[in-house]
XYZ file of C-alpha atoms in Angstrom:
130
model
C -0.182 13.020 -9.266
C -0.979 14.423 -12.683
C 0.519 11.470 -14.564
C -1.082 8.532 -12.766
C -2.958 6.474 -15.327
C -1.754 8.737 -18.154
C 1.232 6.708 -19.313
C -0.145 6.434 -22.854
C -0.368 10.206 -23.211
C 2.456 12.702 -23.566
C 3.468 16.101 -22.249
C 1.415 18.044 -24.830
C -1.779 16.078 -24.144
C -1.334 16.518 -20.401
C -0.552 20.200 -20.909
C -3.780 20.726 -22.874
C -5.759 19.241 -19.955
C -3.896 20.895 -17.106
C -3.268 24.419 -18.389
C -6.956 25.473 -18.428
C -7.599 23.851 -15.040
C -4.613 25.548 -13.416
C -5.493 28.884 -15.026
C -9.054 28.627 -13.700
C -7.746 27.764 -10.236
C -5.384 30.726 -10.217
C -8.184 33.067 -11.319
C -10.529 31.715 -8.631
C -7.812 32.291 -6.056
C -7.340 35.873 -7.270
C -3.822 35.199 -8.527
C -2.264 36.137 -11.864
C -2.303 33.430 -14.513
C 0.756 32.065 -16.279
C 1.076 32.764 -20.009
C 0.479 29.649 -22.118
C 3.929 30.049 -23.677
C 5.567 29.768 -20.227
C 3.649 26.692 -19.086
C 5.397 23.355 -19.594
C 4.350 19.895 -18.511
C 6.700 17.124 -17.511
C 6.007 13.635 -18.821
C 7.724 10.511 -17.615
C 5.039 7.824 -17.992
C 6.972 6.138 -20.768
C 9.833 5.519 -18.343
C 7.686 3.276 -16.143
C 5.932 1.253 -18.827
C 7.395 -1.285 -21.217
C 6.692 -0.454 -24.889
C 3.384 -1.936 -26.057
C 1.901 -2.261 -22.556
C -0.735 -0.054 -20.928
C 0.741 -0.561 -17.459
C 4.015 -1.831 -16.130
C 4.149 -5.615 -16.011
C 2.176 -6.841 -13.016
C 0.569 -3.495 -12.148
C -2.998 -4.114 -10.956
C -5.980 -2.044 -12.082
C -7.170 -0.491 -8.807
C -10.793 0.468 -8.128
C -12.652 2.083 -5.225
C -13.017 -1.352 -3.617
C -9.224 -1.445 -3.173
C -9.229 1.518 -0.769
C -8.395 0.228 2.699
C -10.357 1.309 5.755
C -8.408 3.347 8.253
C -5.649 5.755 7.267
C -6.054 5.426 3.484
C -9.818 6.000 3.512
C -9.530 8.749 6.144
C -6.916 10.582 4.070
C -8.987 10.387 0.876
C -12.092 11.613 2.709
C -10.120 14.479 4.303
C -8.838 15.581 0.883
C -12.353 15.322 -0.525
C -13.868 17.319 2.354
C -11.232 20.036 1.985
C -12.017 20.266 -1.740
C -15.724 20.592 -0.873
C -14.916 23.302 1.688
C -13.115 25.474 -0.869
C -15.092 24.675 -4.044
C -18.903 24.847 -4.058
C -18.994 22.585 -7.142
C -17.597 19.664 -5.093
C -20.213 17.755 -3.060
C -19.444 17.222 0.633
C -17.821 13.944 1.650
C -20.599 13.216 4.146
C -24.212 12.195 3.766
C -26.098 9.818 1.511
C -25.376 11.610 -1.761
C -21.602 11.135 -1.917
C -19.417 9.191 -4.319
C -17.687 7.149 -1.609
C -17.548 3.392 -2.098
C -19.835 3.421 -5.109
C -19.142 0.827 -7.819
C -20.589 3.237 -10.400
C -20.086 6.833 -9.213
C -23.468 8.447 -8.734
C -24.088 11.519 -6.682
C -27.766 12.095 -7.366
C -30.192 11.708 -4.482
C -33.423 10.138 -5.670
C -36.547 11.333 -3.916
C -40.202 10.748 -4.776
C -40.080 13.449 -7.470
C -37.093 12.183 -9.414
C -36.883 8.434 -8.906
C -35.235 6.426 -11.701
C -37.769 5.450 -14.322
C -40.281 8.126 -13.315
C -41.920 10.167 -16.028
C -40.970 13.818 -16.647
C -44.231 14.754 -14.937
C -43.521 13.534 -11.444
C -46.126 12.683 -8.882
C -45.203 15.997 -7.262
C -47.207 17.695 -10.001
C -44.436 19.567 -11.738
C -41.990 18.806 -14.485
C -38.643 17.577 -13.256
C -35.395 16.898 -15.037
C -32.958 14.239 -13.987
């Protein structure tokens, strides 16, 4: 949902984030874009949050460790894999270089040439950037 975690924003702030992303998606799909003047964004976050509070009273701050094994994890991984199938910029949901279950999202695979703390001149004999 576009408004999850955005209850302190408003429709114009959400619109400024979503309009370019949706326009890019439409272009990538070979579809006509929507004129900026015709694009509106609903906002209802203020309806679910008491004034002066970031979240509704009692709402927990969820993290990746709250994702349950089974259906919930399978669904998230299926969505992720589908995104990777249609967008080359999204890493696959399989393998050792994914974001799954990481306390600090990191996707980089460290090999002997780009290990953390290594110098720009790696032991592979060429300059590498991390």
